[in-house]
Short mmCIF file of C-alpha atoms in Angstrom, two decimals:
data_model
loop_
_atom_site.label_atom_id
_atom_site.label_comp_id
_atom_site.label_asym_id
_atom_site.label_seq_id
_atom_site.Cartn_x
_atom_site.Cartn_y
_atom_site.Cartn_z
CA MET A 1 104.90 112.38 114.01
CA ASP A 2 104.29 112.53 117.64
CA ALA A 3 107.34 112.56 119.98
CA LEU A 4 108.05 109.16 121.62
CA THR A 5 106.58 109.00 125.20
CA ASP A 6 108.86 108.10 128.13
CA ALA A 7 107.31 104.51 128.10
CA GLU A 8 107.77 104.09 124.24
CA LEU A 9 111.28 105.40 124.35
CA THR A 10 112.08 102.89 127.31
CA ILE A 11 110.72 99.85 125.32
CA LEU A 12 112.30 100.78 122.11
CA GLY A 13 115.56 101.27 123.73
CA LEU A 14 115.31 97.76 125.19
CA LEU A 15 114.62 96.51 121.67
CA VAL A 16 117.49 98.28 120.30
CA GLU A 17 119.72 96.43 122.66
CA HIS A 18 118.41 93.15 121.24
CA PRO A 19 115.07 91.38 120.20
CA ARG A 20 113.00 90.47 122.99
CA HIS A 21 109.39 89.20 123.54
CA GLY A 22 106.88 90.94 126.03
CA TYR A 23 107.77 88.42 128.91
CA GLU A 24 111.38 89.26 128.55
CA LEU A 25 110.68 92.79 128.62
CA GLU A 26 108.79 92.64 131.68
CA HIS A 27 111.58 90.53 133.24
CA VAL A 28 114.30 93.13 132.28
CA ILE A 29 112.10 96.22 133.56
CA GLU A 30 111.73 94.47 136.83
CA GLU A 31 115.36 93.42 137.23
CA ARG A 32 116.60 96.83 136.25
CA GLY A 33 114.03 98.86 138.34
CA VAL A 34 112.89 100.82 135.43
CA ARG A 35 109.74 101.53 137.09
CA ASN A 36 111.73 103.78 139.32
CA TRP A 37 112.00 106.31 136.47
CA THR A 38 109.23 105.34 133.97
CA ALA A 39 105.64 104.93 134.50
CA LEU A 40 105.05 101.36 132.68
CA GLY A 41 102.39 99.08 133.86
CA PHE A 42 102.50 95.30 132.99
CA SER A 43 99.52 95.65 130.57
CA SER A 44 101.00 98.75 128.99
CA ILE A 45 104.09 96.81 127.57
CA TYR A 46 101.79 95.28 124.97
CA TYR A 47 99.91 98.51 124.27
CA VAL A 48 103.47 100.16 123.70
CA LEU A 49 104.54 97.20 121.47
CA ASP A 50 101.47 97.67 119.44
CA LYS A 51 101.89 101.39 118.99
CA LEU A 52 105.82 101.21 118.00
CA ALA A 53 104.95 98.34 115.61
CA LYS A 54 102.22 100.38 113.88
CA ARG A 55 104.81 103.27 113.57
CA GLY A 56 107.30 100.97 111.97
CA LEU A 57 109.74 101.26 114.60
CA ILE A 58 109.81 97.60 115.77
CA GLU A 59 108.71 94.52 113.95
CA ALA A 60 107.47 91.02 115.14
CA ILE A 61 110.19 88.51 114.18
CA GLY A 62 108.57 85.31 115.56
CA PRO A 63 105.67 83.20 114.13
CA ARG A 64 102.30 84.61 114.29
CA THR A 65 100.59 81.90 116.11
CA SER A 66 102.81 82.30 119.25
CA ALA A 67 101.21 83.41 122.43
CA LYS A 68 101.16 87.26 122.46
CA SER A 69 103.85 87.39 125.47
CA ARG A 70 106.15 85.03 123.43
CA VAL A 71 106.29 86.89 120.09
CA PRO A 72 109.65 88.33 119.73
CA PHE A 73 109.90 91.86 118.54
CA ALA A 74 113.13 93.59 116.96
CA ALA A 75 113.82 97.38 116.27
CA THR A 76 113.66 98.23 112.75
CA GLU A 77 116.45 100.66 111.10
CA ALA A 78 114.02 103.50 111.39
CA GLY A 79 113.44 102.43 115.06
CA ARG A 80 117.22 102.57 115.86
CA GLU A 81 117.42 105.92 114.27
CA GLN A 82 114.45 107.39 116.10
CA CYS A 83 115.73 105.85 119.36
CA ALA A 84 119.17 107.42 118.86
CA ALA A 85 117.64 110.84 118.15
CA ALA A 86 115.24 110.93 120.91
CA THR A 87 117.90 109.56 123.41
CA ARG A 88 120.31 112.37 122.20
CA GLU A 89 117.40 115.06 122.68
CA ALA A 90 116.49 113.94 125.92
CA LEU A 91 120.10 113.89 127.30
CA ALA A 92 120.37 117.55 125.86
CA GLU A 93 117.10 119.12 126.68
CA PRO A 94 115.90 119.98 130.28
CA SER A 95 112.36 118.96 130.71
CA PRO A 96 110.05 118.75 133.64
CA VAL A 97 110.31 116.19 136.32
CA ARG A 98 107.06 114.37 137.05
CA ALA A 99 105.75 113.22 140.47
CA ARG A 100 102.38 111.96 141.28
CA VAL A 101 102.29 113.93 144.71
CA LEU A 102 102.17 117.08 142.64
CA VAL A 103 99.13 115.80 140.83
CA ALA A 104 97.54 114.96 144.14
CA MET A 105 98.40 118.45 145.49
CA ALA A 106 96.91 120.15 142.43
CA ASN A 107 93.79 118.08 143.20
CA SER A 108 93.74 118.59 146.98
CA ALA A 109 91.63 121.76 146.86
CA ALA A 110 88.70 119.23 146.44
CA LEU A 111 89.34 117.13 149.60
CA PRO A 112 88.52 118.31 153.12
CA ASP A 113 91.57 120.18 154.80
CA ASP A 114 91.78 117.38 157.45
CA GLU A 115 92.32 114.72 154.94
CA VAL A 116 94.97 116.61 152.99
CA ALA A 117 96.79 117.20 156.36
CA ALA A 118 96.35 113.54 157.26
CA GLY A 119 97.62 112.38 153.93
CA LEU A 120 100.77 114.56 154.02
CA ALA A 121 101.43 113.30 157.70
CA GLU A 122 101.35 109.79 156.67
CA ARG A 123 103.61 110.68 153.74
CA ARG A 124 106.05 112.19 156.37
CA ALA A 125 106.00 109.26 158.54
CA ALA A 126 106.64 106.88 155.46
CA LEU A 127 109.65 109.16 154.36
CA ARG A 128 111.11 109.04 157.91
CA GLY A 129 110.69 105.22 157.95
CA MET B 1 90.38 97.98 138.50
CA ASP B 2 93.67 99.81 137.23
CA ALA B 3 94.94 102.53 139.21
CA LEU B 4 94.37 106.15 137.54
CA THR B 5 97.48 107.26 135.73
CA ASP B 6 98.74 110.66 136.59
CA ALA B 7 97.09 112.12 133.30
CA GLU B 8 93.62 110.36 134.22
CA LEU B 9 93.93 111.73 137.85
CA THR B 10 94.61 115.13 136.67
CA ILE B 11 91.87 115.42 134.00
CA LEU B 12 89.36 113.65 136.64
CA GLY B 13 90.40 116.33 139.32
CA LEU B 14 89.73 119.27 136.74
CA LEU B 15 86.26 117.71 136.04
CA VAL B 16 85.49 117.27 139.69
CA GLU B 17 86.11 121.10 140.13
CA HIS B 18 83.41 121.76 137.57
CA PRO B 19 82.21 120.37 134.13
CA ARG B 20 84.63 121.31 131.22
CA HIS B 21 84.78 120.44 127.53
CA GLY B 22 88.07 119.39 125.93
CA TYR B 23 88.99 122.81 124.61
CA GLU B 24 88.37 124.27 128.27
CA LEU B 25 90.57 121.65 129.73
CA GLU B 26 93.48 122.29 127.24
CA HIS B 27 92.99 125.97 128.28
CA VAL B 28 93.09 125.33 131.90
CA ILE B 29 96.00 123.03 131.85
CA GLU B 30 97.88 125.59 129.58
CA GLU B 31 97.17 128.39 132.03
CA ARG B 32 98.16 126.60 135.33
CA GLY B 33 101.25 125.00 133.79
CA VAL B 34 99.94 121.54 134.61
CA ARG B 35 102.42 120.02 131.96
CA ASN B 36 105.19 121.13 134.55
CA TRP B 37 104.14 118.02 136.56
CA THR B 38 102.20 115.92 134.28
CA ALA B 39 102.81 114.51 130.80
CA LEU B 40 99.71 115.41 128.81
CA GLY B 41 99.64 115.89 125.20
CA PHE B 42 96.92 117.79 123.52
CA SER B 43 95.68 114.62 121.79
CA SER B 44 95.70 112.73 124.84
CA ILE B 45 93.01 114.62 126.52
CA TYR B 46 90.43 113.21 124.20
CA TYR B 47 91.95 109.85 124.78
CA VAL B 48 91.94 110.31 128.51
CA LEU B 49 88.25 111.76 128.54
CA ASP B 50 87.21 108.51 126.53
CA LYS B 51 89.01 106.08 129.12
CA LEU B 52 87.29 108.03 132.01
CA ALA B 53 84.02 107.75 130.44
CA LYS B 54 84.28 104.11 129.58
CA ARG B 55 84.99 103.71 133.44
CA GLY B 56 81.79 105.41 134.38
CA LEU B 57 84.06 108.26 136.14
CA ILE B 58 82.80 111.18 133.95
CA GLU B 59 79.83 111.47 131.56
CA ALA B 60 79.07 113.75 128.57
CA ILE B 61 76.53 116.20 129.55
CA GLY B 62 76.23 118.03 126.36
CA PRO B 63 74.35 117.19 122.92
CA ARG B 64 75.76 114.43 121.18
CA THR B 65 75.86 116.37 117.94
CA SER B 66 78.58 118.85 119.33
CA ALA B 67 82.15 119.02 117.77
CA LYS B 68 84.34 116.67 119.99
CA SER B 69 86.16 119.50 121.67
CA ARG B 70 82.88 121.12 122.79
CA VAL B 71 81.07 118.28 124.30
CA PRO B 72 81.12 119.10 128.12
CA PHE B 73 82.08 116.29 130.62
CA ALA B 74 81.05 115.99 134.44
CA ALA B 75 82.50 113.81 137.12
CA THR B 76 79.96 111.09 138.14
CA GLU B 77 79.72 110.18 141.82
CA ALA B 78 81.91 107.39 141.30
CA GLY B 79 84.33 109.63 139.57
CA ARG B 80 84.35 111.88 142.77
CA GLU B 81 84.77 109.13 145.15
CA GLN B 82 87.84 107.65 143.09
CA CYS B 83 89.39 111.08 142.62
CA ALA B 84 89.19 111.75 146.24
CA ALA B 85 90.47 108.14 147.08
CA ALA B 86 93.48 108.41 144.61
CA THR B 87 94.24 111.96 145.57
CA ARG B 88 94.41 110.82 149.48
CA GLU B 89 96.61 107.90 148.63
CA ALA B 90 98.87 110.06 146.36
CA LEU B 91 99.38 112.51 149.11
CA ALA B 92 100.14 109.72 151.44
CA GLU B 93 102.40 107.37 149.62
CA PRO B 94 105.91 108.28 148.52
CA SER B 95 106.16 107.12 144.81
CA PRO B 96 109.14 107.33 142.21
CA VAL B 97 109.73 110.68 140.36
CA ARG B 98 109.92 110.38 136.65
CA ALA B 99 112.42 112.41 134.37
CA ARG B 100 112.94 111.76 130.83
CA VAL B 101 116.66 112.33 131.25
CA LEU B 102 116.81 109.12 133.18
CA VAL B 103 115.16 107.27 130.22
CA ALA B 104 117.87 108.75 127.98
CA MET B 105 120.52 107.70 130.48
CA ALA B 106 119.18 104.20 130.54
CA ASN B 107 119.25 104.19 126.63
CA SER B 108 122.60 105.87 126.39
CA ALA B 109 124.71 102.65 126.05
CA ALA B 110 123.39 102.42 122.43
CA LEU B 111 124.95 105.94 121.31
CA PRO B 112 128.37 106.46 120.85
CA ASP B 113 130.17 107.82 123.77
CA ASP B 114 130.88 111.35 122.08
CA GLU B 115 127.31 111.84 121.42
CA VAL B 116 126.39 111.09 124.94
CA ALA B 117 128.97 113.60 126.09
CA ALA B 118 127.78 116.21 123.64
CA GLY B 119 124.27 115.88 124.57
CA LEU B 120 125.10 116.29 128.43
CA ALA B 121 127.24 119.28 127.61
CA GLU B 122 124.31 120.75 125.84
CA ARG B 123 122.13 120.08 128.71
CA ARG B 124 124.59 121.73 131.18
CA ALA B 125 124.81 124.69 128.99
CA ALA B 126 120.87 124.94 128.80
CA LEU B 127 120.68 124.57 132.66
CA ARG B 128 123.15 127.35 133.09
CA GLY B 129 121.08 129.64 130.86
#
């Protein structure tokens, strides 16, 4: 079985806390600033819920007729176990840090040099506030 | 239109360099250590190729009958433009750094304290080599 992605582990962890529907997940993600450490678009919440449900790690506990954003999901026993195991492993094992600027630097050979320099100058200005 | 994810921008950038098939992409990703800054599983290369093709940013240029891993893809003109625009933007704009250990810390309230401590101790030992 594939390892849980960061987005999957994040959503699963929030559902291990207690059952939530998509709209509540979006709210708590926003409130806690989760996007400061996990890439998680609004639409990908539902994509991730679907993937976790297909793997049997969460299950819908509301009526099937509700609007998609209002169907509550709860972690299953298997979900709790995998969440704990993946969390323990991620605490213990050093892993690469991801930054979009590094993706851009890897791509920058395809840009004219003056555009690379202008982009980085703009970044520096933004960082200095 | 959704912004390109890091994985999409990475693969698109590699296809802007020159056309490649899935197996060649895997090879260059491995060779350059791209996974040190982008989360990109082996199976997700084909998922990303499919998404980029559906958005018209790349196109298959080989015979349809080839094995999936041997179908070469090339960036389209729209793909080159979006790659350049997204690269410029990512050079210029500060954005959050992602680290799986932060996902684990956010989840750690659901683990017994001694397991959190044991995980972090193991991490420290690994970092000290």
